PDB file of C-alpha atoms in Angstrom:
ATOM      1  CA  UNK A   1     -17.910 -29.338   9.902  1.00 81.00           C
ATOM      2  CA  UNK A   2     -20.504 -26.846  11.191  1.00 91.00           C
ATOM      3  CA  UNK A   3     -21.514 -23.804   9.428  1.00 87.00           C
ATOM      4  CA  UNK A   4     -19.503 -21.290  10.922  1.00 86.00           C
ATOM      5  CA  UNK A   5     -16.767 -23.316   9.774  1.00 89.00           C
ATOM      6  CA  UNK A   6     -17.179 -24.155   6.357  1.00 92.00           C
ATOM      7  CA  UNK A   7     -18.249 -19.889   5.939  1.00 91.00           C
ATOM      8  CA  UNK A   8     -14.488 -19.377   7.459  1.00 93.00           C
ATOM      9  CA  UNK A   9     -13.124 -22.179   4.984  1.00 94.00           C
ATOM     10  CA  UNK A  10     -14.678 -20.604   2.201  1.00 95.00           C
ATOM     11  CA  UNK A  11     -13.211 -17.033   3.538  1.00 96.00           C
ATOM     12  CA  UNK A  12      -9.879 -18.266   3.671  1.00 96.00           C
ATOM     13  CA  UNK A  13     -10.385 -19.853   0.007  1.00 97.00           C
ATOM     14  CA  UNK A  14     -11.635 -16.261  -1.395  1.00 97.00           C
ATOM     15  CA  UNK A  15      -8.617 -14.539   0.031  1.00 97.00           C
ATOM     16  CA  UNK A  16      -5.762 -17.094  -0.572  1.00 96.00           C
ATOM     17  CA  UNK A  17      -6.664 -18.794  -3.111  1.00 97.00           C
ATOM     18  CA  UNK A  18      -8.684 -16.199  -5.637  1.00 97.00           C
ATOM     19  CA  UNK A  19      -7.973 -12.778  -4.323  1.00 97.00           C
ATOM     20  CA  UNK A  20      -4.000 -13.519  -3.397  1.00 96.00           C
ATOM     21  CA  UNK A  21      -3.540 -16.364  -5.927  1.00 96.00           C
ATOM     22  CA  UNK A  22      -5.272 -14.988  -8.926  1.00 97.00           C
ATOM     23  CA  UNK A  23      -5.016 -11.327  -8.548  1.00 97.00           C
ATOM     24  CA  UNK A  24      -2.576 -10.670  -6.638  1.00 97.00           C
ATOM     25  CA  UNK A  25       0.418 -13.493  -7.720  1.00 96.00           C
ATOM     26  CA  UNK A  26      -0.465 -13.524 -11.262  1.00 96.00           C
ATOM     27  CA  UNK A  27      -2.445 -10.516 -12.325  1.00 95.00           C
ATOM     28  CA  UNK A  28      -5.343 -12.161 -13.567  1.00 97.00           C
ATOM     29  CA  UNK A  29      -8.135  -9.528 -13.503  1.00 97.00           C
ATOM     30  CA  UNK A  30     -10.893 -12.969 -12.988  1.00 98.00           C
ATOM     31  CA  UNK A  31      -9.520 -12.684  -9.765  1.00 97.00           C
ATOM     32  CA  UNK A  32     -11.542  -9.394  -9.319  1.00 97.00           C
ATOM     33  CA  UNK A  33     -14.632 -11.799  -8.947  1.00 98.00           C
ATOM     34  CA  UNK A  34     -14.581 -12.013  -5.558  1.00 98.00           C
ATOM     35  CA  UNK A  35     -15.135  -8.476  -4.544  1.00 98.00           C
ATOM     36  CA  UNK A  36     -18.578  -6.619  -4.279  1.00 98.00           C
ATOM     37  CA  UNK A  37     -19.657  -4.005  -6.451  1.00 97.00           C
ATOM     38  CA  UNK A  38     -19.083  -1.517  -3.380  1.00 97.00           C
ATOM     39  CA  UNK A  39     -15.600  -2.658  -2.254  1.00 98.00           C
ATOM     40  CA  UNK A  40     -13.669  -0.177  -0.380  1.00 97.00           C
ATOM     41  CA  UNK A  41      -9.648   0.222  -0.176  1.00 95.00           C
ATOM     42  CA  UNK A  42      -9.604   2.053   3.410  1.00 94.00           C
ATOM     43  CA  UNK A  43      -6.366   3.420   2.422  1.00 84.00           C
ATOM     44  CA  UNK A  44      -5.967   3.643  -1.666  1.00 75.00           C
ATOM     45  CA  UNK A  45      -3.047   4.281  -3.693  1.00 82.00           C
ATOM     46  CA  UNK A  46      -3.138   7.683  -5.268  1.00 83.00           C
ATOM     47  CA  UNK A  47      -3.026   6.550  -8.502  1.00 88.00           C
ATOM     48  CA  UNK A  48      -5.942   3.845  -8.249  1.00 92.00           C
ATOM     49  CA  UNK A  49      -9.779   4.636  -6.775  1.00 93.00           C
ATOM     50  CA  UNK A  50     -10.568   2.869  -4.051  1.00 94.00           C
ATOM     51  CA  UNK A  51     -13.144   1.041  -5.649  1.00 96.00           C
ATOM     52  CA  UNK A  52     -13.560  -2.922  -7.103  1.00 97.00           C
ATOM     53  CA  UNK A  53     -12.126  -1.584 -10.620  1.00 96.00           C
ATOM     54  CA  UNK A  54      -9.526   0.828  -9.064  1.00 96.00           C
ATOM     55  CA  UNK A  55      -8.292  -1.913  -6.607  1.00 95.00           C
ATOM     56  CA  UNK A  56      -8.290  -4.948  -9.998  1.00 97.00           C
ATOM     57  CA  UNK A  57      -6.024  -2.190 -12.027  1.00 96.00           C
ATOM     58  CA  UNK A  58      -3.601  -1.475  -9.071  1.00 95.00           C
ATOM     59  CA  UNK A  59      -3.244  -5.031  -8.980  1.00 96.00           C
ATOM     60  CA  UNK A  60      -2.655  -5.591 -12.676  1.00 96.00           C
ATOM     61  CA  UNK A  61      -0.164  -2.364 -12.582  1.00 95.00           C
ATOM     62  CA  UNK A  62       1.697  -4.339  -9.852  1.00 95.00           C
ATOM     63  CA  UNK A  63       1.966  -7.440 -11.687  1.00 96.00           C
ATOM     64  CA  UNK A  64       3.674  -5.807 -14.506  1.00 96.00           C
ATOM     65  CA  UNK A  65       5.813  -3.998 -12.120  1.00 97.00           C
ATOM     66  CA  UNK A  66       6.956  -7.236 -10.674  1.00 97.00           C
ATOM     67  CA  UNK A  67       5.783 -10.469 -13.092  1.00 97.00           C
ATOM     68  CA  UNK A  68       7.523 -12.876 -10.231  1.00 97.00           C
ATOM     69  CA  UNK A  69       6.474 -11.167  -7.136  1.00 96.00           C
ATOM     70  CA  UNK A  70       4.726 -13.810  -4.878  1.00 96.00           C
ATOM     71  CA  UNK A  71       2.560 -13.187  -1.984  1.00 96.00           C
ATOM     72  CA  UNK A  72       2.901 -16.315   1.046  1.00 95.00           C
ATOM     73  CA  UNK A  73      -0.146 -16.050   3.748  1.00 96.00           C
ATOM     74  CA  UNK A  74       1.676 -16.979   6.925  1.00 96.00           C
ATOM     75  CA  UNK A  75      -0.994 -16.454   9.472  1.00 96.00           C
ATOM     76  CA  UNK A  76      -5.148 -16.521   8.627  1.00 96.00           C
ATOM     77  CA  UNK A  77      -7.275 -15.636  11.365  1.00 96.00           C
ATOM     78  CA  UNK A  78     -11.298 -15.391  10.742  1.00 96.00           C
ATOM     79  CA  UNK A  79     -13.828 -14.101  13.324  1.00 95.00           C
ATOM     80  CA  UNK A  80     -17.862 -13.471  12.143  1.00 95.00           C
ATOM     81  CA  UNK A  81     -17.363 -11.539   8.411  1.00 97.00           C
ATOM     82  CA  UNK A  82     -13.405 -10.301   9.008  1.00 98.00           C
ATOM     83  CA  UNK A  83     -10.412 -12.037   8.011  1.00 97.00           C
ATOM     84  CA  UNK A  84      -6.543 -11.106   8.885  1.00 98.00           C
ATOM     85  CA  UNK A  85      -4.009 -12.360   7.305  1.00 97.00           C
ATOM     86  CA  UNK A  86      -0.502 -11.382   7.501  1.00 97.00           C
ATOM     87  CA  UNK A  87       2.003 -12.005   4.603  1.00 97.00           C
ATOM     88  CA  UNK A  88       5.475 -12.160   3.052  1.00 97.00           C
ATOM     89  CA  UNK A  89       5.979 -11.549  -0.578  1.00 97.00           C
ATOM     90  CA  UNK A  90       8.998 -11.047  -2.770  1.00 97.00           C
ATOM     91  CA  UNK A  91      10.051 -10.153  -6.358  1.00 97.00           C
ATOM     92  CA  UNK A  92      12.016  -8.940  -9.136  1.00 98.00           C
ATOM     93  CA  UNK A  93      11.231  -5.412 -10.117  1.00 98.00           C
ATOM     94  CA  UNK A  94      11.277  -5.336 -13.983  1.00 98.00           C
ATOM     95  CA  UNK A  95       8.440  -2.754 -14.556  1.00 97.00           C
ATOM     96  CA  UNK A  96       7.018   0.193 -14.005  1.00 96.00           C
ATOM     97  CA  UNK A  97       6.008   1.134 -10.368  1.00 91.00           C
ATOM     98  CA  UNK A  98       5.099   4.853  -9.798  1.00 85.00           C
ATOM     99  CA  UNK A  99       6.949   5.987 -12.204  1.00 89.00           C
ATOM    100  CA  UNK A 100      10.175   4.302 -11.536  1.00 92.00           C
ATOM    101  CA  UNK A 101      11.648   1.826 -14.672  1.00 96.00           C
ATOM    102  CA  UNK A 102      12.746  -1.500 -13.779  1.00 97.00           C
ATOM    103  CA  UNK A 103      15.773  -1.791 -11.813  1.00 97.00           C
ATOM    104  CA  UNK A 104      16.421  -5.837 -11.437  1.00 97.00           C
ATOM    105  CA  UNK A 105      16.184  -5.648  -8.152  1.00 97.00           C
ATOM    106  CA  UNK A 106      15.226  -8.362  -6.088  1.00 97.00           C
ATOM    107  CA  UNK A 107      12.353  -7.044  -3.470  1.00 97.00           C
ATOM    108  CA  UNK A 108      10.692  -8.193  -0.472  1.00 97.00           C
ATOM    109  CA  UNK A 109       7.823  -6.849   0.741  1.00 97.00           C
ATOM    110  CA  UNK A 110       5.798  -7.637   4.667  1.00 96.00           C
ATOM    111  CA  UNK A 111       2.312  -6.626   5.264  1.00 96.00           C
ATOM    112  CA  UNK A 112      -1.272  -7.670   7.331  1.00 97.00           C
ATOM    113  CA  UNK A 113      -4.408  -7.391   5.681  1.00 97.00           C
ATOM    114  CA  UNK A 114      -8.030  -7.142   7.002  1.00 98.00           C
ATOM    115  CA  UNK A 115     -10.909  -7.793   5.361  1.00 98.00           C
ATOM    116  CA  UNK A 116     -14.379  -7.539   5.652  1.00 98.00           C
ATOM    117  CA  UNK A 117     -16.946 -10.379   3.794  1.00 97.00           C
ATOM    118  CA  UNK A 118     -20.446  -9.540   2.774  1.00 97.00           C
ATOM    119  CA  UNK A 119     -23.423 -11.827   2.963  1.00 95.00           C
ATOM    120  CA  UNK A 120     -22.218 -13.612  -0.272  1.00 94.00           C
ATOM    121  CA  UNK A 121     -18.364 -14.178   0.896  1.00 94.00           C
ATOM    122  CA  UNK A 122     -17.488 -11.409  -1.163  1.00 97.00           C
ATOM    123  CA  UNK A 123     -14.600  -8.550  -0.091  1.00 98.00           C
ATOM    124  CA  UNK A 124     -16.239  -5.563   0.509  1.00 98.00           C
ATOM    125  CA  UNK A 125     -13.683  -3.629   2.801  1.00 98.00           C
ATOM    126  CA  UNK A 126      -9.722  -3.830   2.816  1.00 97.00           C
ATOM    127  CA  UNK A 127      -7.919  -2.066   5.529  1.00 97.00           C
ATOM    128  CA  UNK A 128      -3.865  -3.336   5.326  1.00 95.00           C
ATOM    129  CA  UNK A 129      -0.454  -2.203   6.850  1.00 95.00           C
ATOM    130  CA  UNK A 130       2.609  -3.052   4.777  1.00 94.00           C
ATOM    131  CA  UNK A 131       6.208  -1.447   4.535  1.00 93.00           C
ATOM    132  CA  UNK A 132       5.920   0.528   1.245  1.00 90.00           C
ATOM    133  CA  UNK A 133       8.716   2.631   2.535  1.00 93.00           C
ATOM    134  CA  UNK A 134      10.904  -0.059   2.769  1.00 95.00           C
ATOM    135  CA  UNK A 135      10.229  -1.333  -0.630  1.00 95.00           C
ATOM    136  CA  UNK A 136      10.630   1.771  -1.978  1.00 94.00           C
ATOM    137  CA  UNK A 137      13.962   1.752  -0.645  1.00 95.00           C
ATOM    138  CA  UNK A 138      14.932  -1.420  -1.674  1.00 96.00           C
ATOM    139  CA  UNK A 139      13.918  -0.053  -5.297  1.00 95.00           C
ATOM    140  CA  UNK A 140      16.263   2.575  -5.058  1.00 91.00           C
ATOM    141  CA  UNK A 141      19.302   0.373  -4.202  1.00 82.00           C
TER     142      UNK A 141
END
């Protein structure tokens, strides 16, 4: 495998496996690992900066929000230090999210993502596009 390949192996491994797996599908803040110290949400959540520890918080907040939820990468596409990945998820809303209690409703949730790697494979930029405004609705029966 040349180089350029194993670097977009390794990309794919941060994001899926670490980033998605750990963070994201289980709320384990070791997860947070993988992004730099100067990691930038390109479009934040009001209630979390849009730094490294804002972004491992949101994701914690949204694990206990929805313990099940589960994030499936169905397309990964890597070119020089961005990745793109684009994403169905579902789960059961049981906690807190913005201020709205638990219903027990069963959520889905579509979305692309966009990252950008630094020199050491970390994430140091997120841009992503998902239907927030449908979930919300789903929420609200």
């Amino acid at each position: 495998m040349t180089e350029t390949g194993i670097r977009r192996e390794l990309m794919r491994h941060v994001y899926e496996d670490i980033w998605i797996g750990e963070l994201w599908n289980h709320g384990d803040p070791a997860g947070g690992r993988v992004l730099s110290e100067h990691f930038f949400d390109h479009r934040p959540i009001d209630a979390f900066p849009n730094t490294k520890h804002g972004h491992v918080a949101m994701a914690i907040d949204w694990n206990q929000a929805f313990p099940d939820f589960r994030f499936v990468i169905e397309d990964v596409l890597v070119e020089g230090d961005k990745l793109v990945a684009r994403y169905n998820s579902s789960g059961t809303h049981t906690g807190v999210l913005s201020g709205i209690p638990g219903t027990g409703r069963t959520v889905s949730l579509s979305g692309i993502d966009i990252m950008r790697f630094d020199a050491e494979d970390r994430l140091v930029e997120w841009w992503h596009n998902e239907d927030m405004y449908g979930l919300m609705r789903q929420i609200a029966g």
